[in-house]
CSV table of C-alpha atoms (C1' of nucleotides) in Angstrom, one decimal:
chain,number,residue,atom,x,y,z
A,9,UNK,CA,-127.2,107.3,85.1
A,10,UNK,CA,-124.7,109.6,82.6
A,11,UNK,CA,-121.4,108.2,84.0
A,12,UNK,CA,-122.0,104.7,82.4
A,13,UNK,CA,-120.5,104.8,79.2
A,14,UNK,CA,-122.9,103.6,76.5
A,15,UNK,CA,-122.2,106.4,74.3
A,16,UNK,CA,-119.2,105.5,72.5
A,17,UNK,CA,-119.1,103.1,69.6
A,18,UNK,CA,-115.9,101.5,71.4
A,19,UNK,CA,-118.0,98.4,73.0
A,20,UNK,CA,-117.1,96.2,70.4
A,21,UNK,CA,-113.6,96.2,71.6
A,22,UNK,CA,-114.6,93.1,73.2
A,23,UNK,CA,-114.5,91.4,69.8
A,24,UNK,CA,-111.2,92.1,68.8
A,25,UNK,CA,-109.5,91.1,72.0
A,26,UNK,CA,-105.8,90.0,71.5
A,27,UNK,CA,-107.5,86.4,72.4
A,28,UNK,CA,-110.7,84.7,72.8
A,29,UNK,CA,-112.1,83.2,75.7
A,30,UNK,CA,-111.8,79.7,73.7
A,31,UNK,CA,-108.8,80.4,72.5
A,32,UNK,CA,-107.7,81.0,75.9
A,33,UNK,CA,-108.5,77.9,76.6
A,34,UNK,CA,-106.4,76.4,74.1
A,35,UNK,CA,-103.2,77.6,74.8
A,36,UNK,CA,-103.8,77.0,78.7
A,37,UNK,CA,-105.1,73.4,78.0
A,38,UNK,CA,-101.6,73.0,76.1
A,39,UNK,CA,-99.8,74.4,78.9
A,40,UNK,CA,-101.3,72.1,81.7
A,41,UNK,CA,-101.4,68.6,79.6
A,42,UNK,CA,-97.6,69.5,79.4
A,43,UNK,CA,-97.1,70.1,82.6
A,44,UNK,CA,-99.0,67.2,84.1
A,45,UNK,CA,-98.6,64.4,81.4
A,46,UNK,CA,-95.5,65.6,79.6
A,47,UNK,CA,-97.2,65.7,76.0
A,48,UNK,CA,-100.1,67.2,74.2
A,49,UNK,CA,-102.5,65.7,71.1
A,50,UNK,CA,-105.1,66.9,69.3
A,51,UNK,CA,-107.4,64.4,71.6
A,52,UNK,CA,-106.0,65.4,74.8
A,53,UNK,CA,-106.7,69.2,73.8
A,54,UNK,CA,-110.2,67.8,73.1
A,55,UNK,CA,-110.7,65.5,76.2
A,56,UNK,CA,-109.4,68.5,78.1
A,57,UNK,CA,-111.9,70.9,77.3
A,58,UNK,CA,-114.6,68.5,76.9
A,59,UNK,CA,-115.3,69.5,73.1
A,60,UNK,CA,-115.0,67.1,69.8
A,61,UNK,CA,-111.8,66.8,68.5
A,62,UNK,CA,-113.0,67.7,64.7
A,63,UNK,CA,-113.7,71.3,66.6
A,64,UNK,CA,-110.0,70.8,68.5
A,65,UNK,CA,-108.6,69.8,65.0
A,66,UNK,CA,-109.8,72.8,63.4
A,67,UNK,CA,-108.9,75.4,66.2
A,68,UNK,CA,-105.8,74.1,66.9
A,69,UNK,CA,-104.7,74.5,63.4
A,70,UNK,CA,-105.8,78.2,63.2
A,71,UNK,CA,-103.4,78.7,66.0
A,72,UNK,CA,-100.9,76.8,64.5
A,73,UNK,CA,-101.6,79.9,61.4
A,74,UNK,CA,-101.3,82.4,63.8
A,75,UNK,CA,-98.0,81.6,65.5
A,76,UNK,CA,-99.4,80.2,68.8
A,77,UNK,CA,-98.9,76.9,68.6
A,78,UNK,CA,-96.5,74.8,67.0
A,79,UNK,CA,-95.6,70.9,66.9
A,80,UNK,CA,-92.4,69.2,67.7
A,81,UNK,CA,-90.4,66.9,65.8
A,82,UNK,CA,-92.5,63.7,67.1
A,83,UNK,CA,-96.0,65.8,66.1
A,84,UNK,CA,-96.7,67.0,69.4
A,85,UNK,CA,-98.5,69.9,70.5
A,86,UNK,CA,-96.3,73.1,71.8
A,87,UNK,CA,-96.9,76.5,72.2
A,88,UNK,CA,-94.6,78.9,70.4
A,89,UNK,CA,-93.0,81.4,72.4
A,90,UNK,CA,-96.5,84.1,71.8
A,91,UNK,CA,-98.2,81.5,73.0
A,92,UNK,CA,-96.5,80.8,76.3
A,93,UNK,CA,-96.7,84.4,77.1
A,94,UNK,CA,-100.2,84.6,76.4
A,95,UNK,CA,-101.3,81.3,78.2
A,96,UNK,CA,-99.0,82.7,81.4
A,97,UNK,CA,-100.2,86.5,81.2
A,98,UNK,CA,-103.8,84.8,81.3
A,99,UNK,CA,-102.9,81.9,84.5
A,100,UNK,CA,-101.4,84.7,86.0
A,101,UNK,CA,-104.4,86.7,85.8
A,102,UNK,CA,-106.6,84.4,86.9
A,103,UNK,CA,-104.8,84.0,89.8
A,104,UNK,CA,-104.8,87.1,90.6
A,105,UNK,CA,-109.2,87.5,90.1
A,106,UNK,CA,-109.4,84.2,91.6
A,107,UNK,CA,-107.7,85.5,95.2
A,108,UNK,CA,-109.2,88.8,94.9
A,109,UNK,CA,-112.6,87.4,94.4
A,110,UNK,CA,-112.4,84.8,97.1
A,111,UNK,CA,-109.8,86.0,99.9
A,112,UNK,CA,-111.1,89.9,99.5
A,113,UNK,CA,-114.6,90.0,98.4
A,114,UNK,CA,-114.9,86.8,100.2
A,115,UNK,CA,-117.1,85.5,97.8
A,116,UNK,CA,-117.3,81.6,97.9
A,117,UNK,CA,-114.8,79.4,96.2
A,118,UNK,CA,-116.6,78.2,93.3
A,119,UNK,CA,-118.5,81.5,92.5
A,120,UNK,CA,-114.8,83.2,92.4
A,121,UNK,CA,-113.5,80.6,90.5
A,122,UNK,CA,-116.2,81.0,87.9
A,123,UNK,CA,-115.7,84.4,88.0
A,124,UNK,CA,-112.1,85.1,87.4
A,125,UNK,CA,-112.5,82.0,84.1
A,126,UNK,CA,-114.6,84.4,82.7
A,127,UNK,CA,-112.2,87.8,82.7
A,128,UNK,CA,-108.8,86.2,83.1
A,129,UNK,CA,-108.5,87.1,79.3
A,130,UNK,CA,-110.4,90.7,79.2
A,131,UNK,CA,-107.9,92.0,81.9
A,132,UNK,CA,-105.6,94.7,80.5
A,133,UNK,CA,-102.1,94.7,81.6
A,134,UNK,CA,-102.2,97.9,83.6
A,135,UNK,CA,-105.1,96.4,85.5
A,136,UNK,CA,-103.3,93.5,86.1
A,137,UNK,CA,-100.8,94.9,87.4
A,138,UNK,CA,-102.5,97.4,89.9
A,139,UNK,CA,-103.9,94.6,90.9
A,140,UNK,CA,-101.0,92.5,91.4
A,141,UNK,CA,-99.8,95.7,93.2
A,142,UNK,CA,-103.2,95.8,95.3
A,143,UNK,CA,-103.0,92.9,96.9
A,144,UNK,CA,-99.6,92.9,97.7
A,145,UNK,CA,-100.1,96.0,99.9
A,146,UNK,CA,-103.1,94.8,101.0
A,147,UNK,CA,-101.6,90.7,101.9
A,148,UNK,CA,-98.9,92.8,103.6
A,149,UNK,CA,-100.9,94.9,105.9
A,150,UNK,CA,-102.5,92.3,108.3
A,151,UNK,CA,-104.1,93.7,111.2
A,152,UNK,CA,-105.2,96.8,108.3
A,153,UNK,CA,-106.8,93.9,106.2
A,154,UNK,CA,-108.9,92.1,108.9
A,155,UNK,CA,-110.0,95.2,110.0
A,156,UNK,CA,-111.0,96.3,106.4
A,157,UNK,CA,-112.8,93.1,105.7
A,158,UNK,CA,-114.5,93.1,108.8
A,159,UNK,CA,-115.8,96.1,108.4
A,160,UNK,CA,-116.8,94.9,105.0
A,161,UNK,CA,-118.4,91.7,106.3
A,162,UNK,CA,-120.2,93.8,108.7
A,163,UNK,CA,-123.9,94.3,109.4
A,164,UNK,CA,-124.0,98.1,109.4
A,165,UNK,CA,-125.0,99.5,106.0
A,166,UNK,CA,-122.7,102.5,105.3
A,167,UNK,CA,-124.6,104.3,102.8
A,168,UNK,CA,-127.9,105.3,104.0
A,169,UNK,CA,-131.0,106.2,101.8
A,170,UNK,CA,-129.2,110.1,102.0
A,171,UNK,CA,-127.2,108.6,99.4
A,172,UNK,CA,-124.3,110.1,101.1
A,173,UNK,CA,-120.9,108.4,101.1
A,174,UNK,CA,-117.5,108.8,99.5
A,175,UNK,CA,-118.3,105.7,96.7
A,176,UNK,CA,-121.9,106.7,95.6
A,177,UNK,CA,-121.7,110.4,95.8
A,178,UNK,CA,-119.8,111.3,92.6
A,179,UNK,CA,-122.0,108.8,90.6
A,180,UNK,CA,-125.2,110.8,91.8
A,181,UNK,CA,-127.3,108.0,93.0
A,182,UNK,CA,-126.9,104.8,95.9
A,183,UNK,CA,-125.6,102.4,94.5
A,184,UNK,CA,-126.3,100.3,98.1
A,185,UNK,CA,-129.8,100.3,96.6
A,186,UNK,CA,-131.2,97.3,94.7
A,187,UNK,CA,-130.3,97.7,91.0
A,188,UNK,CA,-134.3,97.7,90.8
A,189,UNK,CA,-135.3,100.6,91.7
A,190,UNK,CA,-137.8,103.4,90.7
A,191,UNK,CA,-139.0,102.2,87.6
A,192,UNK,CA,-137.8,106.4,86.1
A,193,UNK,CA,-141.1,107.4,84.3
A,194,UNK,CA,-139.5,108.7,81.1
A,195,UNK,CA,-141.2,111.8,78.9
A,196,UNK,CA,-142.8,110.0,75.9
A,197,UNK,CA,-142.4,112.4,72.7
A,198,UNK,CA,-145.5,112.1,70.9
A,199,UNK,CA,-145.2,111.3,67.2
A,200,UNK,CA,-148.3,109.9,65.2
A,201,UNK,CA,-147.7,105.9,64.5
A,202,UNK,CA,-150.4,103.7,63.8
A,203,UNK,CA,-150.9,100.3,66.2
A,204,UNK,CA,-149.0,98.8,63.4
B,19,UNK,CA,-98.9,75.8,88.0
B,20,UNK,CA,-101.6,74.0,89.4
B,21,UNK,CA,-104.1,75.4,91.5
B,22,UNK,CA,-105.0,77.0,87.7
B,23,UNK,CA,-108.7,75.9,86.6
B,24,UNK,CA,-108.4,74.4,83.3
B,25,UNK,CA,-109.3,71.0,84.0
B,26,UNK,CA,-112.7,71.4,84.3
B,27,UNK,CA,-114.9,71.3,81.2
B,28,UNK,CA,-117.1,74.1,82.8
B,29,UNK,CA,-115.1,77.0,81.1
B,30,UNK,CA,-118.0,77.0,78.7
B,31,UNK,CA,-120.0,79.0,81.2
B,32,UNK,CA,-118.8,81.8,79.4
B,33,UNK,CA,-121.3,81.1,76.5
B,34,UNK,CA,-124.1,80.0,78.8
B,35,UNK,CA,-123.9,83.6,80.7
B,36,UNK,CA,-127.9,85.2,81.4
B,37,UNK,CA,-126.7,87.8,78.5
B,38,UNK,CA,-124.1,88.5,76.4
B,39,UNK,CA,-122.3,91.2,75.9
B,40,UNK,CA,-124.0,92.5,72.6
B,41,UNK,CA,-127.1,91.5,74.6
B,42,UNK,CA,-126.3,93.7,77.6
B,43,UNK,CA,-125.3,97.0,75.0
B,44,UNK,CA,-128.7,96.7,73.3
B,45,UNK,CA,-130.0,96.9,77.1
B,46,UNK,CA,-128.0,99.4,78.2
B,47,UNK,CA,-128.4,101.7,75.1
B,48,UNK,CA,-132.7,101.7,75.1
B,49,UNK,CA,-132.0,103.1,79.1
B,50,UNK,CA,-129.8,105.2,78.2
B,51,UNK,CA,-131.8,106.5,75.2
B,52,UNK,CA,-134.9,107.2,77.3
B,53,UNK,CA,-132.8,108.7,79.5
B,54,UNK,CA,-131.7,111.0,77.1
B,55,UNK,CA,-133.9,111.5,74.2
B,56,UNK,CA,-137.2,110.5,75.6
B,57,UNK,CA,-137.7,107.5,73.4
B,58,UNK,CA,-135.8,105.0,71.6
B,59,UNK,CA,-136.5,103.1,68.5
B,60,UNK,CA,-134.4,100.8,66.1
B,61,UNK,CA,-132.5,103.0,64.4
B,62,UNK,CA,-131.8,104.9,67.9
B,63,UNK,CA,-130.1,101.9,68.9
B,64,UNK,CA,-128.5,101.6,65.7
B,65,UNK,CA,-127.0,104.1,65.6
B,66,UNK,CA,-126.1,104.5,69.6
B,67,UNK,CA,-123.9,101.3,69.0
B,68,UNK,CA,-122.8,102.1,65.6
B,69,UNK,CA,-124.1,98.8,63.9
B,70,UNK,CA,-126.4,98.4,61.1
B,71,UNK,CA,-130.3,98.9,61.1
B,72,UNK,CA,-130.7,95.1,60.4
B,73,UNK,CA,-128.4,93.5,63.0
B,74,UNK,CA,-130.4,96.5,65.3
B,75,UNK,CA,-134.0,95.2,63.9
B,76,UNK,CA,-132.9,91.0,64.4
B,77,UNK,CA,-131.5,91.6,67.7
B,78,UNK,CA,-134.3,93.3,68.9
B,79,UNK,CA,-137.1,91.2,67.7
B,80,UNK,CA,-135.2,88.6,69.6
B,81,UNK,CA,-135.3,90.4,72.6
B,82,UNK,CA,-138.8,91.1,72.7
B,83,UNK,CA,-139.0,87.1,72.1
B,84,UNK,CA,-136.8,86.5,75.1
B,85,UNK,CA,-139.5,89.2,77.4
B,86,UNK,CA,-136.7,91.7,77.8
B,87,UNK,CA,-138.0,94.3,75.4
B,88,UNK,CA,-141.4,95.1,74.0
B,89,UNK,CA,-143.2,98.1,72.7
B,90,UNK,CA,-145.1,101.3,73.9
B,91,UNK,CA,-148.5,102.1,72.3
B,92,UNK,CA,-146.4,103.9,69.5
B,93,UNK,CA,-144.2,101.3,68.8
B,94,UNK,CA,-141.1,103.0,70.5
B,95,UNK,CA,-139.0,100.8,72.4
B,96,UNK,CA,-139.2,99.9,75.9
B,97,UNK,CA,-137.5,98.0,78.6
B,98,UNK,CA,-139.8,95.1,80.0
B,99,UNK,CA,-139.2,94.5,84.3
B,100,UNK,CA,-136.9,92.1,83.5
B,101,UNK,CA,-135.0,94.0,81.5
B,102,UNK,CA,-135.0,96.8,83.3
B,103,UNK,CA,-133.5,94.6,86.2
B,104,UNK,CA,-130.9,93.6,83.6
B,105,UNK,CA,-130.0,96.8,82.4
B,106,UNK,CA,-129.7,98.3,86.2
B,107,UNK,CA,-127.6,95.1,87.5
B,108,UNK,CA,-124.9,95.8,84.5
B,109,UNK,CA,-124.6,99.2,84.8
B,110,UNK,CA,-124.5,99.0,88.5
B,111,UNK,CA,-121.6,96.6,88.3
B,112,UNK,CA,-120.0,98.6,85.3
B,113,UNK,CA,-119.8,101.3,87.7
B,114,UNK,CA,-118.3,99.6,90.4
B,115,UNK,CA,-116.0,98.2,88.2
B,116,UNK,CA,-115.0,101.3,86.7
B,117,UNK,CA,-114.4,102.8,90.3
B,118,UNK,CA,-112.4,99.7,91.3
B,119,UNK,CA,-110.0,100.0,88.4
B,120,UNK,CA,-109.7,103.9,88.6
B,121,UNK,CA,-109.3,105.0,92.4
B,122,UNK,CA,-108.2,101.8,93.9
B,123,UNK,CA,-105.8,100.1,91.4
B,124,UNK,CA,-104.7,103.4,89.8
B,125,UNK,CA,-105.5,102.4,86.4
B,126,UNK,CA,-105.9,104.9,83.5
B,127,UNK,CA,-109.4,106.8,83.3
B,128,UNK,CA,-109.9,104.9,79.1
B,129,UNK,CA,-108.4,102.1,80.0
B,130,UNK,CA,-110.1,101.2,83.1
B,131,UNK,CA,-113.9,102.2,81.1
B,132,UNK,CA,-112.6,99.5,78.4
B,133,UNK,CA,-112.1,97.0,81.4
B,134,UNK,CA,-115.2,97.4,83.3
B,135,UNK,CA,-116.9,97.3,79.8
B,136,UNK,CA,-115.8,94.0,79.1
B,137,UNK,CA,-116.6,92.5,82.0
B,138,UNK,CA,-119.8,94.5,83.4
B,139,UNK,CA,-121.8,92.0,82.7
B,140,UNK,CA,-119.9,88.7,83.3
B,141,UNK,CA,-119.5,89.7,87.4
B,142,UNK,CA,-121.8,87.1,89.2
B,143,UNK,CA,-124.0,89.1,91.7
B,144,UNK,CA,-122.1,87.6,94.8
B,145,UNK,CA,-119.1,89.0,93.6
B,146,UNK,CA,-120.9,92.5,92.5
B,147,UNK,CA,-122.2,92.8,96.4
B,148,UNK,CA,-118.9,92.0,97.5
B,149,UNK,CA,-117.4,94.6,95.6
B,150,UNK,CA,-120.1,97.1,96.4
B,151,UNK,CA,-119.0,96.4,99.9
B,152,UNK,CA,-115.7,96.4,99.4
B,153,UNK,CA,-115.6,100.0,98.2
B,154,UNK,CA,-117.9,101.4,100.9
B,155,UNK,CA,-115.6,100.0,103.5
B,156,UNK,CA,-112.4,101.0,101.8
B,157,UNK,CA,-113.6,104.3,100.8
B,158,UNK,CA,-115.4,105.0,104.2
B,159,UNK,CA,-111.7,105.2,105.9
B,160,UNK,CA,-109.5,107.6,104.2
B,161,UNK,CA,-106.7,107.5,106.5
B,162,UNK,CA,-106.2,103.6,105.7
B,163,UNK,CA,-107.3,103.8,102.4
B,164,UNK,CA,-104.8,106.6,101.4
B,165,UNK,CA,-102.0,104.8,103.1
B,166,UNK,CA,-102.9,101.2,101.5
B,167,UNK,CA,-102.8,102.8,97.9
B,168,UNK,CA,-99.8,105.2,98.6
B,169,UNK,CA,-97.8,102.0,99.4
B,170,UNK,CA,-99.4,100.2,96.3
B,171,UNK,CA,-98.1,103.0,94.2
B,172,UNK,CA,-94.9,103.0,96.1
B,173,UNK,CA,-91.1,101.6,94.4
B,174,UNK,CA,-90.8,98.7,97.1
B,175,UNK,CA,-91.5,95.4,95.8
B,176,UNK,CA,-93.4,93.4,98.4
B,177,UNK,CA,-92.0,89.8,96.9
B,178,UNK,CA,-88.5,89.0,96.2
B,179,UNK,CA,-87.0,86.7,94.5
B,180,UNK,CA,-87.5,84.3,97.7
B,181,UNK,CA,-91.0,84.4,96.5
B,182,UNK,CA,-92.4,84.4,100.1
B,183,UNK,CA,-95.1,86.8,100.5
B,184,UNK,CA,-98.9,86.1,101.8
B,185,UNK,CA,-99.7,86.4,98.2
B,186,UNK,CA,-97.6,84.4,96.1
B,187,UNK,CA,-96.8,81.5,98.4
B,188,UNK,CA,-100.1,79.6,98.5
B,189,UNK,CA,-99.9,79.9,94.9
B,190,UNK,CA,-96.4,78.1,95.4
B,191,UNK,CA,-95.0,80.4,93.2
B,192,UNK,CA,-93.7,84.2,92.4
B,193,UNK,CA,-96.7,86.6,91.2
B,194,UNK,CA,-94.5,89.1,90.9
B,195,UNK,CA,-92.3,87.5,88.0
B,196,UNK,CA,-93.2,88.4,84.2
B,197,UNK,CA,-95.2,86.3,83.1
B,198,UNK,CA,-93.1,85.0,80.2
B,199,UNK,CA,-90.1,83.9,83.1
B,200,UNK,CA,-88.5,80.7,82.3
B,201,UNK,CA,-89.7,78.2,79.2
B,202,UNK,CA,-89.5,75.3,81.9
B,203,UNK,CA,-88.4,72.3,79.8
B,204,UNK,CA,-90.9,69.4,80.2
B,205,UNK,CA,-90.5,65.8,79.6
B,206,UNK,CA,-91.1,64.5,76.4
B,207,UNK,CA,-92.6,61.1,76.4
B,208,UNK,CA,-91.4,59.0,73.8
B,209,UNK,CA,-93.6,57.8,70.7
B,210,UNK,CA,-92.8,56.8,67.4
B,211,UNK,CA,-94.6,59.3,65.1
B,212,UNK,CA,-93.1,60.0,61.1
B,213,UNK,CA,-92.7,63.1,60.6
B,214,UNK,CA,-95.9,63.6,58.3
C,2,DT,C1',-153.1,114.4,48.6
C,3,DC,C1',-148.8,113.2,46.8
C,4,DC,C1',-144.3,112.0,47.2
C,5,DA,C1',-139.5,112.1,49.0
C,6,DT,C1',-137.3,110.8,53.0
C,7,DT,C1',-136.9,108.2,57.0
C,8,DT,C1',-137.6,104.1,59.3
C,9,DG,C1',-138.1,99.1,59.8
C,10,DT,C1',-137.8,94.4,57.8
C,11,DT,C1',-136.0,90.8,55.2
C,12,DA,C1',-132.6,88.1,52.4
C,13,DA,C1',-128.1,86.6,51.4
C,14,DC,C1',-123.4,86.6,53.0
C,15,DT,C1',-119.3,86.4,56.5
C,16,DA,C1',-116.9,84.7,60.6
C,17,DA,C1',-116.2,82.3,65.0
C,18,DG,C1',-117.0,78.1,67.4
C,19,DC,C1',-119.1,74.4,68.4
C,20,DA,C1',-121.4,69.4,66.8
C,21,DT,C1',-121.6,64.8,64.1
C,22,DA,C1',-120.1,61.8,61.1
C,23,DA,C1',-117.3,59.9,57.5
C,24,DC,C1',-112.8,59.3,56.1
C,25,DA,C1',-107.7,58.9,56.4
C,26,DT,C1',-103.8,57.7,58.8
C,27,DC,C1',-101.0,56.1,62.6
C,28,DT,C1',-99.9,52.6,66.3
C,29,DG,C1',-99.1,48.6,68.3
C,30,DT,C1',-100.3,43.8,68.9
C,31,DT,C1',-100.7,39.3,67.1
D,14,DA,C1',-97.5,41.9,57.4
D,15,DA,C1',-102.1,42.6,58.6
D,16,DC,C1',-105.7,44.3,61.1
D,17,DA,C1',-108.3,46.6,65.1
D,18,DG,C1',-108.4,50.6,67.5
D,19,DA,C1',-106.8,55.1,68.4
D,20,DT,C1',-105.9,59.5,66.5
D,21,DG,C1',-106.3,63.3,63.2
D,22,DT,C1',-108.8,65.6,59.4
D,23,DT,C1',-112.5,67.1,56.6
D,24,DA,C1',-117.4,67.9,55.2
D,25,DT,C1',-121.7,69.5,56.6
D,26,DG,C1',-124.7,71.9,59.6
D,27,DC,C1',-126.1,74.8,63.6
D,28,DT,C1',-126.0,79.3,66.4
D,29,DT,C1',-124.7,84.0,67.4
D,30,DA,C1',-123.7,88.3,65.7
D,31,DG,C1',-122.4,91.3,62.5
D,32,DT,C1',-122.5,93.2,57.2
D,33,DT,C1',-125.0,95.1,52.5
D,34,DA,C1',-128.6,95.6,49.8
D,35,DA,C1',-133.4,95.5,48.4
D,36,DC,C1',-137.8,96.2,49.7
D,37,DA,C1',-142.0,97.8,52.5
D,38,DA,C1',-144.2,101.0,55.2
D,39,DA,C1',-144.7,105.1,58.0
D,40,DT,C1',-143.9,110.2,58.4
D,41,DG,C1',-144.4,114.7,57.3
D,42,DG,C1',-143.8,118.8,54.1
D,43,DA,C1',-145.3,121.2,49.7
DNA sequence: TCCATTTGTTAACTAAGCATAACATCTGTT
DNA sequence: AACAGATGTTATGCTTAGTTAACAAATGGA
């Protein structure tokens, strides 16, 4: 497998994302405390995301540092302006992976769910917005849809062990076989080592 | 917005994943070094993921701790089954992924690898088959398939301002909006606080 | 065989993110 | 006004995952 990109040095680029998964988190726990009780503390922050609120305390004043989050004049918690777009770009996101996951894939609720918690915040924009574009054609189309997830949902395999269809072809193997495959016996280049 | 899942405390299930991502790299890059050169060994992997020999020699040892690496007779590196099964499952998904973002969504060749790289190996596997079936059926009809994406790729917005579309109204709002739309002025409860 | 180089390991340090626990400071009731 | 309880902060420690730098050991050429 050559396609897979292992090569570069870039994978680290998941490190310096624009925002965390916990700090994701943060801004969106702010966001819905608001919303549902009016207010946001320290504690709630804490309660919210089931952490201690020594480790809310301390995150929550690194994002005050870095412009995300502010505090009213009473002391309570707000997001700046950043931080509003960044806790709505990421809500709107998971939206978007939640409803792909479950009404497309048609993979079950809570395993979608799960899923689209975990990349709401690694999604880049133009990905969120082919996919926003996606499903609207898709939602649009109806009799087009059920017939495309049917077909999906379907017994018949469409890629037989030929390894010929439109998906698996340019990547030069099936990928409808188990990821477990032929176990590859690799060439072992002999260099003298002693059994340590 | 409501239907949003933040109040749950199980957003931690980010940490908690089977590997992480530095975990799935060190994986990825002993396949892919066997692949290419034969044999892999510390500073192999060092170097493929442009860290130090240390972090390369800690991580590893931990590895063969956790059963997913371990060592030939000459002390070169080597995937055990179960991470071989590892290794396969991430790449596979990386490569659906990648595909996904790329020929469905119309997404930039660099920025759609970035993507898939960042979340290759967060995609539970009942999400990975979906997808895997997903593409087979979408790509298997390319009448349908070319019309779905031409009108994706198309001017029209599907979702006015009336925010009624099959997409956005059990969401109960517009997805179509920017994110950042309006600041939506909450309530603030009253409570005596000094200020400092 | 000797020795320089390459390779691998280890120690000490940094940073993010959590935990506990002690302490400080509000808040509101009596 | 005083005190109990709630709330916020700070100190210490853990884990993961990287860094440098020093050291140990294996490799291979002269």
């Amino acid at each position: 497998m050559v396609l897979v990109a292992n090569d570069s040095s870039h994978w680290r680029a998941f490190d310096d994302n624009e925002v965390s998964h916990s700090v994701a988190h943060y801004l969106m726990a702010i966001d819905s405390l608001r919303t549902s009780n009016g207010y946001a503390r320290v504690t709630d922050v804490a309660g919210h995301l089931n952490i201690s609120r020594g480790a809310a305390s301390l995150a929550l004043s690194q994002l005050k540092e870095r412009g995300l989050v502010k505090e009213d004049p009473n002391r309570f918690l707000l997001l700046t302006e950043e931080g509003e777009r960044l806790a709505r770009s990421i809500e709107h996101n998971f939206v978007l992976l939640h409803r792909f996951f479950e009404d497309v894939l048609g993979v079950p609720a809570e395993t979608a769910r799960e899923d689209a918690c975990k990349m709401e915040h690694l999604l880049s924009p133009e990905s969120s917005e082919g996919l926003l574009r996606f499903l609207q054609a898709l939602l649009s189309k109806d009799k087009l849809t059920k017939a495309l997830i049917a077909e999906m949902n379907g017994d018949e395999t469409i890629c037989t062990q030929s390894g010929r269809c439109p998906l698996c072809e340019p990547v030069g193997e099936c990928l409808s076989l188990t990821p477990i495959d032929a176990p590859a016996p690799h060439e072992t280049r002999k260099r003298k080592r002693s059994a340590v």
